[in-house]
XYZ file of C-alpha atoms in Angstrom:
671
model
C -52.077 35.614 14.567
C -49.755 33.820 12.236
C -48.600 35.364 9.006
C -50.103 33.683 5.825
C -47.227 32.273 4.034
C -49.247 32.567 0.745
C -48.968 36.335 0.978
C -45.221 36.171 0.843
C -42.659 36.383 -1.961
C -39.074 35.280 -2.154
C -36.355 36.596 -4.366
C -33.314 34.189 -4.868
C -30.257 35.809 -6.150
C -27.307 33.621 -7.405
C -24.607 36.301 -6.757
C -23.866 39.210 -4.503
C -24.205 41.642 -7.322
C -27.683 40.194 -8.373
C -28.757 40.560 -4.840
C -27.714 44.238 -4.568
C -29.526 44.864 -7.862
C -32.632 43.354 -6.499
C -32.487 45.473 -3.338
C -31.988 48.527 -5.414
C -34.835 47.790 -7.971
C -37.336 46.275 -5.565
C -37.761 48.792 -2.571
C -39.341 47.154 0.623
C -37.435 43.930 0.100
C -35.984 42.453 3.400
C -32.756 40.452 3.417
C -33.095 36.718 4.879
C -30.104 35.062 6.201
C -30.519 32.331 8.715
C -34.134 33.290 9.362
C -33.872 32.315 13.124
C -35.584 35.688 14.078
C -37.763 36.169 11.133
C -39.422 32.865 11.446
C -40.438 33.562 15.007
C -41.987 36.883 13.952
C -43.831 35.046 11.077
C -45.232 32.629 13.661
C -46.414 35.374 16.058
C -47.860 37.495 13.174
C -45.558 40.540 13.897
C -43.708 40.482 10.430
C -45.201 43.261 8.194
C -42.834 42.703 5.364
C -44.002 40.497 2.421
C -40.953 40.397 0.118
C -37.763 38.688 1.154
C -34.293 38.438 -0.363
C -32.773 34.790 0.110
C -29.142 35.156 0.756
C -28.354 31.470 1.329
C -26.624 31.042 -2.067
C -24.007 33.709 -1.525
C -21.452 31.350 -0.306
C -18.630 33.964 -0.418
C -20.345 35.786 2.331
C -19.738 32.903 4.701
C -15.949 33.035 4.660
C -13.810 33.776 7.482
C -10.308 35.068 6.514
C -7.494 37.422 7.253
C -7.107 40.401 5.146
C -3.702 41.942 6.056
C -3.884 42.050 9.858
C -7.772 42.425 9.905
C -10.058 39.485 10.627
C -12.911 39.497 8.224
C -16.034 37.553 9.091
C -18.505 37.070 6.280
C -22.123 38.283 7.208
C -23.324 34.793 6.474
C -20.934 33.003 8.718
C -22.961 31.026 11.173
C -22.512 30.714 14.929
C -21.218 27.227 14.273
C -18.676 28.545 11.698
C -17.553 30.995 14.419
C -17.106 28.278 17.015
C -15.227 25.998 14.657
C -12.964 28.742 13.106
C -9.259 28.588 14.041
C -8.858 32.222 13.194
C -11.672 33.345 15.464
C -10.184 31.090 18.206
C -6.858 32.762 17.761
C -7.877 36.272 17.282
C -11.162 36.962 18.988
C -12.057 33.885 21.187
C -14.811 35.718 23.056
C -16.704 35.822 19.842
C -16.614 32.071 19.819
C -17.698 32.092 23.437
C -20.694 34.369 22.594
C -21.537 32.119 19.669
C -21.711 28.976 21.879
C -24.240 30.775 24.166
C -26.863 31.431 21.405
C -29.833 29.106 21.391
C -29.310 25.439 20.820
C -27.292 23.523 18.031
C -30.104 24.069 15.435
C -30.044 27.879 15.978
C -26.241 27.855 15.917
C -26.211 26.013 12.587
C -28.670 28.541 10.997
C -28.185 31.867 12.740
C -25.602 34.242 11.165
C -23.392 37.047 12.781
C -24.564 39.331 10.148
C -28.343 38.607 11.052
C -27.360 39.314 14.686
C -26.021 42.666 13.711
C -28.741 43.563 11.373
C -31.503 42.582 13.787
C -30.159 45.281 16.271
C -31.549 43.715 19.280
C -29.859 45.199 22.445
C -29.768 41.671 23.773
C -27.781 40.305 20.900
C -25.068 38.095 22.285
C -22.335 38.803 19.772
C -22.881 42.580 19.681
C -21.091 43.574 22.985
C -18.068 41.378 21.733
C -17.974 43.319 18.403
C -18.338 46.631 20.105
C -15.487 45.968 22.656
C -13.228 44.735 19.742
C -13.711 47.991 17.706
C -15.220 46.117 14.744
C -16.235 47.609 11.681
C -19.487 46.872 9.691
C -18.927 46.536 5.882
C -21.899 47.642 3.923
C -22.437 47.296 0.191
C -24.861 48.383 -2.317
C -25.064 48.421 -6.212
C -23.448 51.799 -6.292
C -20.514 51.091 -3.876
C -19.580 50.126 -0.256
C -18.819 51.953 3.031
C -17.301 50.946 6.356
C -19.038 51.983 9.643
C -17.554 51.675 13.102
C -19.570 49.351 15.098
C -19.996 51.941 17.798
C -21.658 54.242 15.399
C -23.807 51.731 13.669
C -26.968 51.867 15.842
C -29.096 54.846 16.131
C -31.735 53.563 18.531
C -33.816 50.604 19.590
C -33.685 48.115 16.551
C -32.535 50.884 14.296
C -29.245 51.345 12.529
C -27.537 53.489 9.832
C -28.031 50.624 7.166
C -29.925 52.037 4.270
C -32.664 49.893 2.553
C -30.616 49.192 -0.497
C -27.585 48.053 1.520
C -26.326 44.618 2.645
C -24.124 43.773 5.531
C -21.468 41.820 3.785
C -18.926 41.472 6.452
C -17.608 42.296 9.996
C -13.964 43.447 10.219
C -12.086 43.121 13.484
C -8.676 45.000 13.870
C -5.925 43.376 16.051
C -7.100 42.985 19.584
C -4.368 43.030 22.379
C -5.163 42.313 25.765
C -6.997 39.695 27.818
C -10.512 39.096 26.477
C -13.494 38.358 28.476
C -17.153 37.475 28.063
C -19.971 36.797 30.264
C -23.822 36.245 29.599
C -26.352 36.290 32.519
C -29.761 34.641 31.704
C -32.649 32.726 33.294
C -30.988 29.591 32.386
C -27.411 28.459 31.473
C -28.271 27.999 27.836
C -30.842 28.774 25.389
C -32.083 31.951 27.033
C -32.181 35.515 26.059
C -29.686 37.697 27.998
C -30.686 39.713 30.947
C -27.122 41.176 30.866
C -24.224 40.418 28.698
C -20.862 41.906 28.848
C -17.557 41.679 26.768
C -14.361 43.188 27.566
C -10.679 43.643 26.588
C -8.167 44.103 29.506
C -5.313 46.158 28.516
C -3.754 49.545 29.409
C -6.677 50.754 27.350
C -9.565 48.795 28.698
C -12.611 48.233 26.357
C -16.116 47.215 27.634
C -19.344 46.929 26.050
C -22.833 45.785 27.575
C -25.898 44.425 26.272
C -29.459 44.476 27.678
C -28.869 47.618 29.651
C -29.871 50.311 27.081
C -31.869 50.639 23.909
C -28.739 49.460 21.950
C -25.654 47.522 22.843
C -23.636 50.090 24.802
C -19.850 50.658 24.711
C -18.783 52.241 27.914
C -16.152 55.003 27.442
C -16.517 56.627 30.825
C -16.162 53.440 32.576
C -13.137 52.402 30.457
C -11.504 55.824 31.369
C -12.199 55.297 35.029
C -10.402 51.922 34.939
C -7.557 53.244 32.878
C -6.981 56.290 35.041
C -7.364 54.794 38.582
C -7.850 51.038 38.297
C -10.330 51.278 41.172
C -13.071 48.958 40.825
C -15.288 50.952 43.256
C -14.991 54.239 41.259
C -15.575 52.313 38.023
C -18.815 50.614 39.330
C -20.110 54.129 40.209
C -19.288 55.469 36.752
C -20.856 52.271 35.164
C -24.138 53.003 37.089
C -24.456 56.421 35.688
C -23.507 55.244 32.112
C -26.076 52.441 31.617
C -29.738 52.857 31.277
C -31.619 49.547 32.118
C -35.370 49.135 32.146
C -37.884 46.846 33.806
C -39.374 44.172 31.260
C -40.557 40.686 31.172
C -37.137 39.117 31.669
C -35.833 41.287 34.536
C -35.725 44.637 36.440
C -33.566 47.560 36.098
C -32.353 47.235 39.627
C -31.180 43.764 38.922
C -29.504 44.695 35.755
C -27.642 47.524 37.595
C -26.400 45.076 40.217
C -25.370 42.379 37.735
C -23.496 44.827 35.529
C -21.502 45.986 38.537
C -20.700 42.436 39.479
C -19.639 41.562 35.996
C -17.469 44.572 35.849
C -15.793 43.353 39.138
C -15.303 39.919 37.604
C -13.846 41.336 34.514
C -11.343 43.493 36.343
C -10.246 40.970 39.140
C -7.409 38.445 38.715
C -8.040 35.307 36.665
C -8.940 32.430 39.035
C -6.399 30.065 37.357
C -3.518 32.256 38.232
C -4.353 33.031 41.935
C -2.744 29.911 43.386
C 0.380 30.110 41.437
C 0.877 33.949 42.345
C 0.074 33.016 45.868
C 2.848 30.383 46.042
C 5.293 32.718 44.298
C 4.709 35.601 46.724
C 5.248 33.466 49.625
C 8.503 32.144 48.093
C 9.732 35.605 47.459
C 8.784 36.985 50.916
C 10.856 33.981 52.415
C 13.928 34.627 50.214
C 14.168 38.235 49.152
C 11.245 40.487 50.173
C 13.186 43.749 49.836
C 15.421 44.477 46.906
C 16.360 48.166 47.912
C 16.181 49.834 51.045
C 16.455 53.550 52.244
C 17.418 55.011 55.671
C 15.318 58.005 55.835
C 16.454 61.312 57.428
C 13.925 63.483 55.517
C 10.109 63.274 55.826
C 9.853 59.947 57.541
C 12.397 61.106 59.954
C 11.344 64.757 60.698
C 13.075 67.633 62.138
C 15.024 66.735 65.419
C 17.726 68.359 67.317
C 21.229 68.515 65.830
C 22.562 66.258 68.558
C 19.859 63.709 68.148
C 20.287 63.475 64.318
C 24.029 63.255 64.756
C 23.588 60.304 67.024
C 21.165 58.627 64.757
C 23.226 59.045 61.755
C 26.129 57.288 63.455
C 24.026 54.480 64.907
C 22.311 53.930 61.680
C 25.722 53.646 59.777
C 26.842 51.073 62.441
C 23.743 48.954 61.867
C 24.459 48.882 58.319
C 28.042 47.675 58.931
C 26.560 45.061 61.014
C 24.300 44.004 58.151
C 27.281 43.918 55.916
C 29.178 41.543 58.060
C 26.240 39.356 58.527
C 25.269 39.298 54.870
C 21.794 40.345 55.616
C 21.449 43.692 53.630
C 19.213 44.107 50.700
C 20.864 44.002 47.273
C 20.892 47.648 47.171
C 20.780 50.068 50.102
C 21.054 53.841 50.683
C 20.235 56.893 52.642
C 17.868 59.631 51.947
C 19.237 63.070 53.233
C 17.294 66.273 53.624
C 16.759 68.606 50.708
C 19.378 71.311 49.897
C 17.382 74.370 50.727
C 18.771 77.318 52.399
C 17.484 76.195 55.791
C 18.375 72.575 55.699
C 21.621 72.224 53.476
C 24.123 72.437 56.220
C 22.187 69.774 58.338
C 21.841 67.592 55.155
C 25.607 67.612 54.329
C 26.389 66.909 58.072
C 24.219 63.817 58.133
C 25.656 62.711 54.915
C 29.281 63.156 56.126
C 28.678 61.434 59.537
C 26.858 58.386 58.081
C 29.364 57.753 55.244
C 32.493 58.513 57.391
C 31.262 55.947 60.176
C 30.414 53.144 57.617
C 33.849 53.572 55.985
C 35.841 53.787 59.313
C 34.069 50.597 60.640
C 33.957 48.574 57.473
C 36.649 50.034 55.338
C 34.340 50.308 52.328
C 30.743 51.139 51.377
C 28.056 48.588 51.024
C 27.552 47.057 47.599
C 25.155 49.292 45.356
C 25.072 52.130 47.961
C 23.314 55.215 46.852
C 22.414 58.621 48.209
C 18.867 59.928 47.576
C 18.374 63.724 47.195
C 14.771 64.889 47.663
C 13.003 68.037 46.510
C 15.366 68.975 43.863
C 14.432 72.324 42.125
C 17.625 73.260 40.406
C 20.722 71.775 38.627
C 22.941 73.814 41.175
C 21.679 71.536 44.097
C 22.741 68.501 42.127
C 26.002 69.903 41.212
C 26.597 70.875 44.952
C 25.930 67.329 46.288
C 28.344 65.990 43.478
C 31.081 68.299 44.933
C 30.386 66.979 48.555
C 30.650 63.413 47.138
C 34.129 64.126 45.688
C 35.324 65.676 48.873
C 34.149 62.578 50.908
C 35.883 60.305 48.274
C 39.166 62.108 48.632
C 38.917 62.484 52.496
C 38.156 58.650 53.029
C 40.276 57.370 50.242
C 37.394 55.951 48.330
C 37.591 55.279 44.486
C 36.477 58.192 42.451
C 32.776 57.840 41.563
C 32.022 55.503 44.578
C 29.284 57.642 45.714
C 26.307 57.441 43.573
C 23.166 59.652 43.491
C 19.328 59.358 42.987
C 17.230 62.505 42.528
C 13.621 62.765 43.596
C 11.335 64.341 41.084
C 8.642 65.937 43.339
C 8.646 69.690 42.503
C 7.188 71.242 39.438
C 10.662 72.794 38.776
C 12.114 69.471 38.452
C 9.745 68.753 35.536
C 9.451 72.257 33.740
C 12.242 74.666 33.875
C 11.905 78.548 33.772
C 12.162 78.661 30.194
C 9.423 76.108 29.651
C 11.990 73.368 28.985
C 11.855 69.877 30.439
C 14.336 70.147 33.061
C 14.959 66.522 34.304
C 17.840 65.970 31.871
C 19.665 68.982 33.038
C 19.419 67.826 36.722
C 20.849 64.434 35.724
C 23.590 66.114 33.676
C 24.627 68.193 36.608
C 25.523 65.118 38.653
C 28.435 64.461 36.394
C 27.729 60.848 35.655
C 26.706 60.091 39.219
C 22.956 59.935 38.901
C 21.649 56.466 38.636
C 17.918 56.888 39.111
C 15.005 59.341 39.272
C 12.276 58.715 41.773
C 8.766 60.305 41.502
C 7.428 61.826 44.612
C 3.570 61.935 44.501
C 2.583 63.798 47.375
C 5.079 66.577 47.437
C 4.477 67.051 43.707
C 0.826 67.349 43.948
C 0.941 69.593 46.965
C 3.297 71.859 45.152
C 0.587 72.275 42.328
C -1.989 73.264 45.057
C -3.875 70.035 44.679
C -6.083 69.525 47.712
C -5.045 66.753 50.059
C -8.176 64.669 49.176
C -6.937 64.483 45.459
C -3.202 64.042 46.131
C -2.886 60.495 44.985
C -0.774 58.416 42.461
C -3.588 58.268 39.929
C -4.051 62.108 39.550
C -3.608 63.226 35.831
C -1.102 65.596 37.198
C 1.132 62.662 38.263
C 0.682 60.889 34.947
C 1.962 64.100 33.199
C 5.016 64.213 35.397
C 5.843 60.457 35.017
C 5.512 60.789 31.169
C 7.860 63.742 31.183
C 10.345 61.667 33.136
C 9.992 58.761 30.646
C 10.577 60.980 27.560
C 13.511 62.877 29.117
C 15.329 59.910 30.486
C 14.494 57.468 27.667
C 17.810 55.799 26.564
C 20.084 57.390 29.134
C 20.385 54.304 31.412
C 18.909 56.233 34.442
C 16.261 54.163 36.114
C 12.818 55.693 36.879
C 10.711 54.604 39.963
C 7.139 55.420 40.866
C 6.132 56.887 44.215
C 4.466 55.216 47.195
C 0.908 54.583 48.232
C 0.526 56.339 51.616
C -2.720 54.688 52.812
C -1.059 51.904 54.773
C -2.616 48.389 55.549
C -2.874 49.029 59.204
C -5.786 47.951 61.443
C -7.473 50.996 63.222
C -8.325 48.926 66.225
C -5.523 47.590 68.535
C -6.044 44.856 71.052
C -2.967 44.816 73.134
C -4.805 45.390 76.479
C -8.346 44.058 75.688
C -10.336 41.830 73.458
C -11.592 43.305 70.332
C -15.334 43.285 69.542
C -16.506 41.629 66.444
C -17.394 44.970 64.926
C -14.021 46.128 65.446
C -12.492 42.930 64.047
C -14.600 43.600 60.938
C -13.476 47.245 60.474
C -9.884 46.033 60.879
C -10.257 43.543 58.193
C -11.976 45.881 55.798
C -9.519 48.739 56.456
C -6.484 46.368 55.526
C -8.313 44.902 52.540
C -9.260 48.299 51.123
C -5.491 49.513 51.646
C -4.220 46.339 49.976
C -6.582 46.985 47.064
C -5.695 50.536 46.712
C -1.986 49.703 46.646
C -2.498 46.816 44.152
C -4.470 49.261 41.844
C -1.613 51.841 42.163
C 1.067 49.190 41.253
C -0.886 47.995 38.266
C -1.234 51.546 36.985
C 2.567 52.104 37.410
C 3.207 48.936 35.538
C 0.764 49.647 32.627
C 2.728 52.861 32.345
C 6.004 51.281 32.094
C 7.168 52.234 35.714
C 8.499 48.930 36.745
C 10.074 50.076 40.042
C 8.280 51.561 43.053
C 8.759 52.330 46.610
C 6.762 51.037 49.779
C 6.318 52.455 53.145
C 5.269 49.384 55.148
C 6.265 45.728 55.254
C 2.455 44.764 54.866
C 2.425 46.336 51.393
C 4.886 43.816 49.960
C 2.380 41.091 49.350
C 0.031 43.287 47.176
C 3.278 44.694 45.318
C 4.304 41.228 44.415
C 0.600 40.201 43.566
C 0.310 43.034 41.257
C 3.704 42.515 39.665
C 3.316 38.724 39.151
C -0.271 39.097 37.817
C 0.817 41.777 35.420
C 3.531 39.567 33.902
C 1.583 36.202 34.047
C -1.504 37.587 32.382
C 0.599 38.661 29.426
C 2.833 35.741 29.325
C 1.201 33.619 26.741
C 0.703 36.422 24.287
C 4.388 37.644 24.635
C 5.528 34.043 24.065
C 3.574 33.558 20.959
C 4.860 36.792 19.527
C 8.495 36.413 20.606
C 8.871 32.732 19.657
C 7.291 33.204 16.214
C 9.327 36.373 15.596
C 12.641 34.826 16.461
C 11.896 31.797 14.403
C 11.260 34.080 11.423
C 14.676 35.394 11.987
C 13.559 38.995 12.430
C 11.299 39.327 9.551
C 8.106 41.466 10.195
C 5.387 39.010 10.880
C 1.894 38.674 12.070
C 1.285 36.680 15.323
C -2.205 36.326 16.513
C -3.662 39.885 16.727
C -0.463 41.959 16.714
C 1.787 42.790 13.853
C 5.459 42.719 14.994
C 8.513 44.200 13.410
C 12.122 44.303 14.613
C 11.430 47.508 16.687
C 9.181 45.455 18.954
C 11.792 42.530 19.478
C 13.756 44.231 22.245
C 10.507 45.047 24.084
C 9.382 41.491 24.054
C 12.735 40.367 25.144
C 12.618 42.854 28.047
C 9.280 41.486 29.073
C 10.903 38.190 29.865
C 13.853 39.660 31.648
C 11.776 41.738 33.810
C 9.204 38.786 34.613
C 12.189 36.573 35.539
C 14.112 39.317 37.494
C 11.055 40.040 39.753
C 10.278 36.225 40.339
C 7.027 36.102 38.340
C 8.485 33.348 36.198
C 11.339 30.931 36.842
C 14.481 30.826 34.533
C 13.221 27.669 32.989
C 9.971 29.063 32.318
C 11.526 32.132 30.722
C 13.526 29.753 28.323
C 10.628 27.620 27.550
C 8.143 30.422 26.972
C 10.594 32.790 24.968
C 11.961 30.194 22.645
C 15.482 31.380 23.521
C 18.394 29.613 25.111
C 19.403 31.077 28.636
C 22.555 32.407 26.974
C 20.475 34.333 24.461
C 18.328 35.752 27.255
C 21.531 36.751 29.162
C 22.839 38.706 26.198
C 19.658 41.052 26.671
C 20.055 42.255 23.234
C 17.434 41.306 20.540
C 19.873 42.332 17.774
C 22.661 39.894 18.994
C 19.978 37.195 19.242
C 18.997 37.538 15.687
C 22.601 37.799 14.441
C 23.402 34.642 16.313
C 20.488 32.721 14.940
C 21.267 33.958 11.377
C 24.977 32.950 11.737
C 23.886 29.518 13.069
C 21.597 29.201 10.117
C 24.351 29.940 7.579
C 26.716 27.383 9.296
C 23.970 24.758 9.279
C 23.520 25.152 5.526
C 27.271 24.977 4.844
C 27.701 21.888 7.090
C 24.313 20.357 6.169
C 23.121 20.299 9.824
C 20.197 21.833 11.425
C 20.428 25.483 12.565
C 18.458 25.279 15.843
C 20.290 25.792 18.995
C 20.263 23.365 21.911
C 18.935 24.728 24.924
C 20.035 21.997 27.442
C 23.884 22.421 27.281
C 23.626 26.226 27.451
C 21.174 26.312 30.302
C 23.159 23.763 32.217
C 26.391 25.691 31.995
C 24.864 28.837 33.642
C 24.441 28.897 37.468
C 20.855 29.116 38.588
C 19.927 32.710 39.357
C 22.331 34.310 36.871
C 19.648 35.705 34.650
C 17.836 37.254 37.484
C 21.018 38.888 38.601
C 22.197 40.184 35.271
C 18.778 41.347 34.169
C 18.668 43.901 36.916
C 21.978 45.589 36.077
């Protein structure tokens, strides 16, 4: 039955302090904002409260503003206010997306974000957004105020930590970095309560929240950790299924909500549809022009143990094939040979293969190929590196090569190459033992995990032990100029059923397709994990892995392009002053990182040179300098000259771009 309005009383404060005093002095008073939920309860007779506090005159609580680098949304901001706010559109656009999904225009004009939070419905559309964004609820009472992390605000179904004498006065949202995503699933496209609602932030630290799948809106830390660790959507779906607690009710069933939540997770983690055609075209172009940047002829694990006579023959024939490629101009831009490790049993064989290979190339071609390098696997001690450096010197003298012509890469694939006998990080010592010849360090996933007695089923690139080793490599080699590279995915996209002598059945064809697609997805996830952890190079074992490597690489850079563009452009225009752009506070220390983003994106083919110029706000000459400090110095000098002569200070891009041959930025950014 309907509530009799004559039995209700209304308090009408004119200021926030008056409202807080009324709450303190009149226990049992219920705050009233837009009233969109309260009026429904009054109509159905489910409202027990009889005294209400009208907040409509507290206009300051409707403001949306920046306070430092924090977006502050007043509790009385309506959904219409949120949709129309430029700050929300710039900083938290998924909140505007959620606001558009709530009811009709009348509801959006009256309903408030504070009311949505206070109502504590697990189906509240804005709540997953605020949970995923690490929002903070600002509570105030007559005696003071406090801030409660959104993820700790709710204690149960329609229950929160808000005390009876407190008002929600604002929602604060810290800077949010990453691609934002929101989806609502209801009975209709609009004006329907959510069956499932999800919000997410895609970044190296993914953030996810779901509504309508538990007694409260639910942040998903276990699912987030799964995505961050492995990137595997299949594993993340299994974790999600254990983390949510949907029920059967009038709107839906638990089974349906489980399925929809998993599907939404897959949509959130997949490639944006708008980028897919562009990435596809650029992959095709890359595969036609320069599919392989670096190549190793392998005389180690991929070659195996053969007779000395056979390996001698193959070392000589492989060298001759390289010389043929040199003459034809068909070699990759870098090339090298991987020899066997310098263990007691294999050292002599390793040195002999290297001697035969290098000597044959120099005899036939008179020189080494450009960017030639020797890869030394399974390094355990500096003495091994020093020994190979001595062999290099002997070969250079014997073949009349310039000193230092032979360069070295070490493979980090043993525990001893990470931690030395005294507990020190040993990678720096290994590099130093090369006497300046070491150009790169490559991580070897499978030998490393095997050396730690990790069972075969768990020997993969996403194992936490591998992350530890890679982080040690980064820390030890930072600023040294030594390149770091990640390992390879050993699950290859090869169909299990072959049809050379018969026609495959429909089931076999389906299994082939599923096997290849699964291997591609695994490889894609591995590459994305490497990129998120700042390993921008990696090795592949099969040509069919190249499409997914470039897909992951291009998606990584294109997804972050607009955000990086806004930050770098604004920062450079401020001539290096610390500045707030969107949701990230930049200072001079980040400038070089933003510049490197564009250099890497252009070098790998994710963006063109012209796009790098347009998106970065720099000239091609400035990009080619590869130095953020030089760019700022040049801009400031130009500004001074402009003031002295009365001319503008902005550089012209056209003349500088035209003066540089196409492709120059790509070549120079890889040096």
